[in-house]
mmCIF file of C-alpha atoms in Angstrom:
data_model
loop_
_atom_site.group_PDB
_atom_site.id
_atom_site.type_symbol
_atom_site.label_atom_id
_atom_site.label_comp_id
_atom_site.label_asym_id
_atom_site.label_seq_id
_atom_site.Cartn_x
_atom_site.Cartn_y
_atom_site.Cartn_z
ATOM 1 C CA MET A 456 -21.564 -57.941 43.187
ATOM 2 C CA GLU A 457 -21.923 -60.306 40.265
ATOM 3 C CA ILE A 458 -21.968 -63.304 42.597
ATOM 4 C CA VAL A 459 -24.924 -61.842 44.559
ATOM 5 C CA MET A 460 -26.746 -61.102 41.323
ATOM 6 C CA ALA A 461 -26.135 -64.663 40.131
ATOM 7 C CA PHE A 462 -27.796 -66.026 43.298
ATOM 8 C CA VAL A 463 -30.722 -63.635 42.923
ATOM 9 C CA ILE A 464 -31.177 -64.590 39.280
ATOM 10 C CA GLY A 465 -31.018 -68.305 40.177
ATOM 11 C CA ILE A 466 -33.632 -67.845 42.937
ATOM 12 C CA LEU A 467 -35.906 -65.936 40.534
ATOM 13 C CA PHE A 468 -35.592 -68.629 37.850
ATOM 14 C CA MET A 469 -36.148 -71.375 40.428
ATOM 15 C CA THR A 470 -39.258 -69.698 41.849
ATOM 16 C CA ALA A 471 -40.633 -68.915 38.400
ATOM 17 C CA THR A 472 -40.208 -72.520 37.269
ATOM 18 C CA TYR A 473 -41.952 -73.794 40.408
ATOM 19 C CA LEU A 474 -44.872 -71.388 39.916
ATOM 20 C CA MET A 475 -45.280 -72.101 36.216
ATOM 21 C CA LEU A 476 -45.524 -75.838 36.907
ATOM 22 C CA SER A 477 -48.518 -75.359 39.218
ATOM 23 C CA LYS A 478 -52.156 -75.818 38.216
ATOM 24 C CA SER A 479 -53.451 -72.336 39.015
ATOM 25 C CA LEU A 480 -53.538 -69.745 36.217
ATOM 26 C CA LEU A 481 -52.700 -66.899 38.570
ATOM 27 C CA ARG A 482 -49.553 -68.678 39.749
ATOM 28 C CA ILE A 483 -48.560 -69.316 36.152
ATOM 29 C CA ILE A 484 -48.925 -65.619 35.373
ATOM 30 C CA VAL A 485 -46.851 -64.610 38.397
ATOM 31 C CA GLY A 486 -44.232 -67.218 37.373
ATOM 32 C CA THR A 487 -43.928 -65.748 33.884
ATOM 33 C CA GLY A 488 -43.492 -62.285 35.419
ATOM 34 C CA LEU A 489 -40.738 -63.569 37.722
ATOM 35 C CA LEU A 490 -39.071 -65.314 34.808
ATOM 36 C CA SER A 491 -38.994 -62.092 32.789
ATOM 37 C CA HIS A 492 -37.542 -60.182 35.755
ATOM 38 C CA GLY A 493 -34.856 -62.816 36.121
ATOM 39 C CA ALA A 494 -34.029 -62.488 32.414
ATOM 40 C CA HIS A 495 -33.784 -58.680 32.818
ATOM 41 C CA LEU A 496 -31.351 -59.045 35.685
ATOM 42 C CA LEU A 497 -29.352 -61.603 33.707
ATOM 43 C CA ILE A 498 -29.001 -59.223 30.748
ATOM 44 C CA LEU A 499 -28.013 -56.397 33.090
ATOM 45 C CA THR A 500 -25.428 -58.520 34.883
ATOM 46 C CA MET A 501 -23.931 -59.871 31.667
ATOM 47 C CA GLY A 502 -23.639 -56.271 30.388
ATOM 48 C CA GLY A 503 -21.362 -55.485 33.285
ATOM 49 C CA LEU A 504 -22.113 -53.672 36.535
ATOM 50 C CA LYS A 505 -20.159 -50.440 36.636
ATOM 51 C CA ARG A 506 -20.518 -47.524 39.004
ATOM 52 C CA GLY A 507 -19.955 -43.893 38.313
ATOM 53 C CA ALA A 508 -19.696 -44.122 34.538
ATOM 54 C CA ALA A 509 -22.184 -42.496 32.195
ATOM 55 C CA PRO A 510 -23.654 -44.492 29.297
ATOM 56 C CA ILE A 511 -22.096 -42.038 26.837
ATOM 57 C CA LEU A 512 -18.874 -42.357 24.914
ATOM 58 C CA GLY A 513 -17.450 -38.926 24.370
ATOM 59 C CA GLY A 514 -14.116 -37.691 23.218
ATOM 60 C CA ASN A 515 -12.831 -37.153 26.775
ATOM 61 C CA ALA A 516 -14.466 -40.088 28.539
ATOM 62 C CA GLU A 517 -12.078 -42.392 30.384
ATOM 63 C CA SER A 518 -14.749 -44.934 31.293
ATOM 64 C CA TYR A 519 -18.250 -45.491 30.049
ATOM 65 C CA THR A 520 -21.095 -47.992 30.421
ATOM 66 C CA ASP A 521 -22.541 -49.808 27.432
ATOM 67 C CA PRO A 522 -26.094 -48.464 26.920
ATOM 68 C CA LEU A 523 -27.272 -51.471 24.894
ATOM 69 C CA PRO A 524 -28.222 -53.733 27.871
ATOM 70 C CA GLN A 525 -30.281 -50.925 29.445
ATOM 71 C CA ALA A 526 -32.094 -50.330 26.141
ATOM 72 C CA LEU A 527 -32.810 -54.047 25.700
ATOM 73 C CA ILE A 528 -34.111 -54.277 29.276
ATOM 74 C CA LEU A 529 -36.414 -51.277 28.828
ATOM 75 C CA THR A 530 -37.857 -52.816 25.694
ATOM 76 C CA ALA A 531 -38.263 -56.185 27.398
ATOM 77 C CA ILE A 532 -40.055 -54.559 30.354
ATOM 78 C CA VAL A 533 -42.612 -52.963 28.074
ATOM 79 C CA ILE A 534 -43.162 -56.226 26.205
ATOM 80 C CA SER A 535 -43.491 -58.278 29.407
ATOM 81 C CA PHE A 536 -45.972 -55.702 30.790
ATOM 82 C CA GLY A 537 -48.131 -56.093 27.715
ATOM 83 C CA VAL A 538 -47.941 -59.895 27.777
ATOM 84 C CA THR A 539 -48.778 -59.951 31.498
ATOM 85 C CA ALA A 540 -51.752 -57.680 30.971
ATOM 86 C CA PHE A 541 -52.984 -59.956 28.156
ATOM 87 C CA PHE A 542 -52.515 -63.064 30.375
ATOM 88 C CA LEU A 543 -54.473 -61.441 33.197
ATOM 89 C CA VAL A 544 -57.388 -60.533 30.893
ATOM 90 C CA LEU A 545 -57.334 -64.018 29.405
ATOM 91 C CA ALA A 546 -57.321 -65.649 32.834
ATOM 92 C CA TYR A 547 -60.140 -63.397 34.074
ATOM 93 C CA ARG A 548 -62.265 -64.222 31.038
ATOM 94 C CA ALA A 549 -61.577 -67.980 31.418
ATOM 95 C CA TYR A 550 -62.496 -67.771 35.119
ATOM 96 C CA LYS A 551 -65.757 -65.979 34.292
ATOM 97 C CA GLU A 552 -66.654 -68.562 31.619
ATOM 98 C CA LEU A 553 -65.567 -71.740 33.351
ATOM 99 C CA GLY A 554 -65.783 -70.794 37.039
ATOM 100 C CA THR A 555 -62.296 -72.062 37.881
ATOM 101 C CA ASP A 556 -58.667 -71.142 37.464
ATOM 102 C CA ASN A 557 -57.425 -74.737 37.747
ATOM 103 C CA VAL A 558 -55.811 -75.812 34.498
ATOM 104 C CA GLU A 559 -56.742 -79.482 34.996
ATOM 105 C CA GLU A 560 -60.434 -78.602 35.300
ATOM 106 C CA MET A 561 -60.258 -76.392 32.208
ATOM 107 C CA ARG A 562 -59.010 -79.251 30.110
ATOM 108 C CA GLY A 563 -62.486 -80.330 29.001
ATOM 109 C CA THR A 564 -62.204 -84.082 29.453
ATOM 110 C CA GLU A 565 -65.325 -86.261 29.658
ATOM 111 C CA LYS A 566 -65.295 -86.514 33.432
ATOM 112 C CA ASN A 567 -65.329 -82.704 33.810
ATOM 113 C CA ASP A 568 -68.124 -82.089 31.277
#
């Protein structure tokens, strides 16, 4: 299962890098979202994928799952949601002011003024 997850994480990172290198603000925002999802899956995979074990260590537990990766991922999801919402508002405001979402046209060089 870890091999499949490694391929999925690689595809997510590859797609995110491609989207973040584009000139459209919306593609950049989607790329950052995909990058954060890839990082979440990477943390989950590195924490170990176990089935049937509770994330609790009790006195009689034979096997358990480490709850720290799940807690880190939940925190990272909330932070990435806030950052994505901020990026979307920022991109919307920039589009309303400048009339474009192309990063090259937003640059403000002499030929675009």
